[in-house]
Structure formats: C-alpha cells, structure tokens
Amino acid sequence: MKGKAFFSVDMEEDLHSSEFRGVVSGVPELIELLENEEIKATFFATGKVMEKHSKILSNLVKNGHSLGFHGYTHKRFDSLSTKEKENEIKKGISLYKKISKKILLE
C-alpha cells in the first residue's frame, strides 16, 4: 500500500504572457505522473482557464481530482477597488457555477 500525499496545483496564465502552456502541456503530464503514483490532487483554476480549457478540467474531475476556483483573473485584491473586488467575485462565482455544471454533465 502506498502512503498518502496531499497536493494542490494553481492553474493560470503563464507568467509574463497570455499563453496557457503550463495548463495545456504541463497539466496532462502532471495528471499522468499523479495517476502512476496513485496521488489525487486539488487543482485551483482561474476563470480564464475555466473558459478556455474546460476539457482539461473535465479530465481532472473524471480522474478523481478535485477542482477549486482561484478567482476570475487571480489579481491581487489589495490592488483593487471595492467595486473591482465585487466584480471579480461575482463574475467568478457565475462562471464557476456554469463551468462546474458543464464538467459534471460531460
């Protein structure tokens, strides 16, 4: 019997670009590695990842991993106005509900 491990992953745009290579290339490889070691992880995705890569998220859930939400854009809240924070939260909650229903129905 293998030991227990807890693991979480943040999924967002690549640093200093608007690309998602880490999500598109890295996450599938990471899923394979985790499956080989029988480790389940929690993946925290931003709203942008959810909008662009819901199939990858669906695959995570189908493989027994957990999906969490990491804000719509993952902006620093200490740099946002109260209205911007409110918009970020509302937009994020709405999107998370929509995408999570889609993922569960696939």
Coordinates of N, CA, C and O in Angstrom, one line a residue:
M1 N 0.8 -1.2 0.0 CA 0.0 0.0 0.0 C 0.9 1.2 0.0 O 1.9 1.3 0.7
K2 N 0.5 2.2 -0.8 CA 1.3 3.4 -0.9 C 0.9 4.4 0.2 O -0.3 4.4 0.6
G3 N 1.7 5.3 0.5 CA 1.4 6.3 1.5 C 0.5 7.4 1.0 O 0.3 7.5 -0.2
K4 N 0.0 8.2 1.9 CA -0.9 9.3 1.5 C -0.1 10.5 1.2 O 0.9 10.8 1.8
A5 N -0.6 11.3 0.2 CA 0.0 12.5 -0.2 C -1.1 13.5 -0.5 O -2.1 13.1 -1.0
F6 N -0.9 14.8 -0.2 CA -1.8 15.8 -0.5 C -1.1 16.8 -1.4 O 0.1 17.2 -1.1
F7 N -1.8 17.2 -2.4 CA -1.1 18.0 -3.4 C -2.1 19.0 -4.0 O -3.2 18.6 -4.3
S8 N -1.6 20.2 -4.2 CA -2.5 21.2 -4.9 C -1.7 21.9 -6.0 O -0.5 22.1 -5.9
V9 N -2.5 22.4 -7.0 CA -1.9 23.0 -8.2 C -2.7 24.2 -8.5 O -3.9 24.2 -8.6
D10 N -2.0 25.4 -8.8 CA -2.6 26.6 -9.3 C -2.5 26.5 -10.8 O -1.4 26.3 -11.4
M11 N -3.7 26.8 -11.4 CA -3.7 26.8 -12.9 C -4.1 28.2 -13.4 O -5.2 28.6 -13.1
E12 N -3.2 28.8 -14.1 CA -3.5 30.2 -14.5 C -2.6 30.4 -15.8 O -1.9 29.6 -16.2
E13 N -2.7 31.6 -16.3 CA -1.9 32.0 -17.5 C -0.4 31.9 -17.1 O 0.0 32.1 -16.0
D14 N 0.4 31.6 -18.1 CA 1.9 31.5 -17.9 C 2.3 32.9 -17.5 O 1.9 33.9 -17.9
L15 N 3.3 32.9 -16.6 CA 3.9 34.2 -16.1 C 4.5 35.0 -17.2 O 5.2 34.5 -18.1
H16 N 4.1 36.3 -17.3 CA 4.6 37.2 -18.3 C 4.2 37.0 -19.7 O 4.8 37.4 -20.6
S17 N 3.1 36.3 -19.8 CA 2.5 36.1 -21.2 C 1.0 35.8 -21.0 O 0.5 35.7 -19.9
S18 N 0.3 35.7 -22.1 CA -1.1 35.4 -22.1 C -1.3 34.0 -22.6 O -2.4 33.7 -23.0
E19 N -0.3 33.2 -22.6 CA -0.4 31.8 -23.0 C -0.8 30.9 -21.9 O -0.7 31.3 -20.7
F20 N -1.1 29.7 -22.2 CA -1.5 28.7 -21.2 C -0.8 27.4 -21.4 O -1.3 26.3 -21.3
R21 N 0.5 27.5 -21.7 CA 1.3 26.3 -22.0 C 1.4 25.4 -20.8 O 1.4 24.2 -20.9
G22 N 1.5 26.0 -19.6 CA 1.5 25.2 -18.4 C 0.3 24.4 -18.2 O 0.3 23.2 -17.7
V23 N -0.8 24.9 -18.6 CA -2.1 24.2 -18.4 C -2.2 23.2 -19.5 O -2.5 22.0 -19.3
V24 N -2.0 23.6 -20.8 CA -2.2 22.7 -21.9 C -1.2 21.6 -22.0 O -1.5 20.4 -22.3
S25 N 0.1 21.8 -21.7 CA 1.1 20.8 -21.8 C 1.5 20.2 -20.4 O 1.6 19.0 -20.3
G26 N 1.6 21.0 -19.4 CA 2.1 20.6 -18.1 C 1.0 19.8 -17.4 O 1.4 18.8 -16.7
V27 N -0.2 20.2 -17.4 CA -1.2 19.6 -16.6 C -1.5 18.1 -17.0 O -1.5 17.2 -16.2
P28 N -1.6 17.9 -18.3 CA -1.8 16.4 -18.7 C -0.6 15.6 -18.3 O -0.8 14.4 -17.9
E29 N 0.6 16.1 -18.4 CA 1.7 15.3 -17.9 C 1.7 15.1 -16.4 O 2.0 14.0 -15.9
L30 N 1.3 16.1 -15.7 CA 1.2 16.0 -14.3 C 0.1 15.0 -13.8 O 0.3 14.2 -12.9
I31 N -1.0 15.0 -14.6 CA -2.1 14.0 -14.3 C -1.5 12.6 -14.4 O -1.8 11.8 -13.6
E32 N -0.8 12.4 -15.5 CA -0.2 11.1 -15.7 C 0.7 10.7 -14.6 O 0.7 9.5 -14.1
L33 N 1.6 11.6 -14.2 CA 2.5 11.3 -13.1 C 1.7 11.0 -11.8 O 2.1 10.0 -11.1
L34 N 0.7 11.8 -11.5 CA 0.0 11.6 -10.3 C -0.8 10.3 -10.3 O -0.9 9.6 -9.3
E35 N -1.3 9.9 -11.5 CA -2.0 8.6 -11.6 C -1.1 7.5 -11.4 O -1.4 6.5 -10.7
N36 N 0.1 7.6 -11.9 CA 1.1 6.5 -11.8 C 1.5 6.3 -10.3 O 1.8 5.2 -9.9
E37 N 1.4 7.3 -9.5 CA 1.8 7.3 -8.1 C 0.5 7.2 -7.2 O 0.7 7.2 -6.0
E38 N -0.6 7.1 -7.8 CA -1.9 7.0 -7.1 C -2.1 8.2 -6.1 O -2.5 8.0 -5.0
I39 N -1.8 9.3 -6.6 CA -2.0 10.6 -5.8 C -3.1 11.4 -6.4 O -3.1 11.6 -7.6
K40 N -4.0 11.8 -5.6 CA -5.1 12.7 -6.0 C -4.7 14.1 -5.6 O -4.2 14.4 -4.5
A41 N -5.0 15.1 -6.4 CA -4.7 16.5 -6.2 C -5.9 17.4 -6.3 O -6.9 17.0 -6.8
T42 N -5.8 18.6 -5.7 CA -6.8 19.6 -5.9 C -6.1 20.6 -6.9 O -5.0 21.1 -6.6
F43 N -6.8 20.9 -8.0 CA -6.4 21.9 -9.0 C -7.2 23.1 -8.8 O -8.5 23.1 -8.9
F44 N -6.6 24.3 -8.6 CA -7.3 25.5 -8.5 C -7.1 26.3 -9.8 O -6.0 26.7 -10.2
A45 N -8.2 26.5 -10.5 CA -8.2 27.2 -11.8 C -8.7 28.6 -11.7 O -9.7 28.8 -11.0
T46 N -8.2 29.5 -12.5 CA -8.7 30.8 -12.6 C -9.9 30.7 -13.6 O -10.1 29.8 -14.4
G47 N -10.7 31.8 -13.6 CA -11.8 31.9 -14.6 C -11.3 31.8 -16.0 O -12.0 31.2 -16.8
K48 N -10.2 32.4 -16.3 CA -9.7 32.3 -17.7 C -9.4 30.9 -18.1 O -9.6 30.5 -19.2
V49 N -8.8 30.1 -17.2 CA -8.5 28.7 -17.5 C -9.8 28.0 -17.7 O -10.0 27.2 -18.6
M50 N -10.8 28.3 -16.9 CA -12.1 27.6 -17.0 C -12.8 27.9 -18.3 O -13.3 27.0 -18.9
E51 N -12.7 29.1 -18.8 CA -13.3 29.5 -20.0 C -12.6 28.8 -21.2 O -13.2 28.4 -22.2
K52 N -11.3 28.8 -21.2 CA -10.5 28.3 -22.3 C -10.2 26.8 -22.4 O -10.0 26.3 -23.4
H53 N -10.2 26.2 -21.2 CA -9.7 24.8 -21.1 C -10.6 23.9 -20.3 O -10.1 23.1 -19.5
S54 N -11.9 24.0 -20.5 CA -12.8 23.2 -19.7 C -12.7 21.7 -19.9 O -12.9 20.9 -19.0
K55 N -12.2 21.3 -21.1 CA -12.0 19.8 -21.3 C -10.9 19.3 -20.4 O -11.0 18.2 -20.0
I56 N -9.8 20.1 -20.2 CA -8.7 19.6 -19.3 C -9.3 19.5 -17.9 O -9.0 18.6 -17.2
L57 N -10.1 20.5 -17.5 CA -10.7 20.4 -16.2 C -11.6 19.2 -16.0 O -11.7 18.6 -15.0
S58 N -12.4 19.0 -17.1 CA -13.3 17.8 -17.1 C -12.5 16.5 -16.9 O -12.9 15.6 -16.1
N59 N -11.3 16.4 -17.5 CA -10.5 15.3 -17.4 C -9.9 15.1 -16.0 O -9.8 14.0 -15.5
L60 N -9.6 16.2 -15.4 CA -9.2 16.2 -14.0 C -10.2 15.5 -13.1 O -10.0 14.7 -12.3
V61 N -11.5 16.0 -13.2 CA -12.6 15.6 -12.4 C -12.8 14.1 -12.7 O -13.0 13.3 -11.7
K62 N -12.8 13.7 -13.9 CA -13.1 12.3 -14.3 C -12.0 11.4 -13.7 O -12.3 10.2 -13.5
N63 N -10.8 11.9 -13.5 CA -9.7 11.1 -12.9 C -9.7 11.2 -11.4 O -8.7 10.7 -10.8
G64 N -10.7 11.7 -10.8 CA -10.8 11.7 -9.3 C -10.1 12.9 -8.6 O -10.1 12.9 -7.4
H65 N -9.7 13.9 -9.4 CA -9.1 15.0 -8.7 C -10.1 16.0 -8.4 O -11.2 16.0 -8.9
S66 N -9.8 16.9 -7.5 CA -10.8 18.0 -7.1 C -10.5 19.3 -7.8 O -9.3 19.5 -8.2
L67 N -11.5 20.0 -8.1 CA -11.4 21.3 -8.8 C -11.8 22.4 -7.8 O -12.9 22.4 -7.3
G68 N -10.9 23.4 -7.7 CA -11.2 24.6 -6.9 C -11.1 25.8 -7.8 O -10.6 25.8 -8.9
F69 N -11.6 26.9 -7.3 CA -11.6 28.2 -8.0 C -10.6 29.1 -7.4 O -10.6 29.3 -6.2
H70 N -9.9 29.8 -8.3 CA -8.8 30.7 -7.8 C -9.0 32.1 -8.3 O -8.1 32.8 -8.6
G71 N -10.3 32.5 -8.3 CA -10.6 33.9 -8.7 C -10.7 34.0 -10.2 O -10.2 33.1 -11.0
Y72 N -11.4 35.0 -10.7 CA -11.6 35.1 -12.1 C -10.2 35.3 -12.8 O -9.9 34.7 -13.8
T73 N -9.5 36.3 -12.4 CA -8.2 36.6 -13.0 C -7.0 36.4 -12.2 O -5.9 36.6 -12.6
H74 N -7.2 36.1 -10.9 CA -6.1 35.9 -9.9 C -5.3 37.2 -9.7 O -4.1 37.2 -9.4
K75 N -6.0 38.4 -9.8 CA -5.4 39.6 -9.5 C -5.3 39.8 -8.0 O -6.0 39.2 -7.2
R76 N -4.3 40.6 -7.6 CA -4.1 40.8 -6.2 C -5.2 41.7 -5.7 O -5.4 42.8 -6.2
F77 N -5.9 41.3 -4.6 CA -7.1 42.0 -4.1 C -6.7 43.3 -3.4 O -7.4 44.2 -3.4
D78 N -5.5 43.4 -2.9 CA -5.0 44.6 -2.3 C -4.8 45.7 -3.3 O -4.6 46.9 -2.9
S79 N -4.8 45.4 -4.6 CA -4.6 46.4 -5.6 C -5.9 46.8 -6.3 O -5.9 47.7 -7.2
L80 N -7.0 46.2 -5.9 CA -8.3 46.5 -6.5 C -9.2 47.4 -5.6 O -9.1 47.3 -4.4
S81 N -10.0 48.2 -6.3 CA -11.0 48.9 -5.5 C -12.1 48.0 -5.0 O -12.2 46.8 -5.5
T82 N -12.9 48.5 -4.2 CA -14.0 47.6 -3.6 C -14.9 47.2 -4.8 O -15.3 46.0 -4.8
K83 N -15.2 48.1 -5.7 CA -16.1 47.7 -6.9 C -15.4 46.6 -7.7 O -16.1 45.7 -8.2
E84 N -14.1 46.8 -8.0 CA -13.4 45.8 -8.8 C -13.4 44.4 -8.1 O -13.5 43.4 -8.7
K85 N -13.2 44.4 -6.8 CA -13.2 43.2 -6.0 C -14.6 42.5 -6.1 O -14.7 41.3 -6.3
E86 N -15.6 43.3 -6.0 CA -17.0 42.8 -6.1 C -17.2 42.2 -7.5 O -17.8 41.1 -7.6
N87 N -16.8 42.9 -8.5 CA -17.0 42.4 -9.9 C -16.2 41.1 -10.1 O -16.7 40.2 -10.7
E88 N -15.0 41.1 -9.6 CA -14.1 39.9 -9.7 C -14.8 38.6 -9.0 O -14.9 37.6 -9.6
I89 N -15.4 38.9 -7.9 CA -16.1 37.8 -7.1 C -17.4 37.4 -7.9 O -17.6 36.2 -8.1
K90 N -18.2 38.3 -8.2 CA -19.5 38.0 -8.9 C -19.2 37.3 -10.2 O -19.9 36.3 -10.5
K91 N -18.3 37.8 -11.0 CA -18.0 37.2 -12.3 C -17.5 35.8 -12.1 O -17.8 34.8 -12.8
G92 N -16.6 35.6 -11.1 CA -16.0 34.3 -10.8 C -17.0 33.3 -10.4 O -17.0 32.2 -10.8
I93 N -17.9 33.7 -9.5 CA -18.9 32.7 -9.0 C -19.8 32.3 -10.1 O -20.1 31.1 -10.2
S94 N -20.3 33.2 -10.9 CA -21.2 32.9 -12.0 C -20.5 31.9 -13.0 O -21.1 30.9 -13.4
L95 N -19.3 32.2 -13.3 CA -18.5 31.3 -14.2 C -18.3 30.0 -13.6 O -18.5 28.9 -14.3
Y96 N -17.9 29.9 -12.4 CA -17.6 28.6 -11.7 C -18.9 27.8 -11.7 O -18.8 26.6 -12.0
K97 N -20.0 28.3 -11.4 CA -21.3 27.6 -11.4 C -21.5 27.0 -12.8 O -21.9 25.8 -13.0
K98 N -21.4 27.9 -13.8 CA -21.6 27.5 -15.2 C -20.7 26.3 -15.7 O -21.1 25.3 -16.2
I99 N -19.4 26.5 -15.4 CA -18.4 25.6 -15.9 C -18.5 24.3 -15.1 O -18.4 23.2 -15.7
S100 N -18.7 24.3 -13.8 CA -18.8 23.1 -13.0 C -20.0 22.3 -13.4 O -19.9 21.1 -13.4
K101 N -21.1 22.9 -13.7 CA -22.2 22.1 -14.2 C -21.9 21.4 -15.6 O -22.2 20.3 -15.8
K102 N -21.2 22.2 -16.4 CA -20.8 21.6 -17.7 C -19.9 20.4 -17.5 O -20.0 19.4 -18.2
I103 N -18.9 20.6 -16.6 CA -17.9 19.5 -16.4 C -18.6 18.3 -15.8 O -18.3 17.1 -16.2
L104 N -19.5 18.5 -14.9 CA -20.2 17.3 -14.3 C -21.1 16.6 -15.3 O -21.4 15.4 -15.1
L105 N -21.6 17.3 -16.3 CA -22.5 16.7 -17.3 C -21.8 16.0 -18.4 O -22.4 15.2 -19.1
E106 N -20.5 16.2 -18.6 CA -19.7 15.6 -19.7 C -19.4 14.2 -19.4 O -19.4 13.7 -18.3

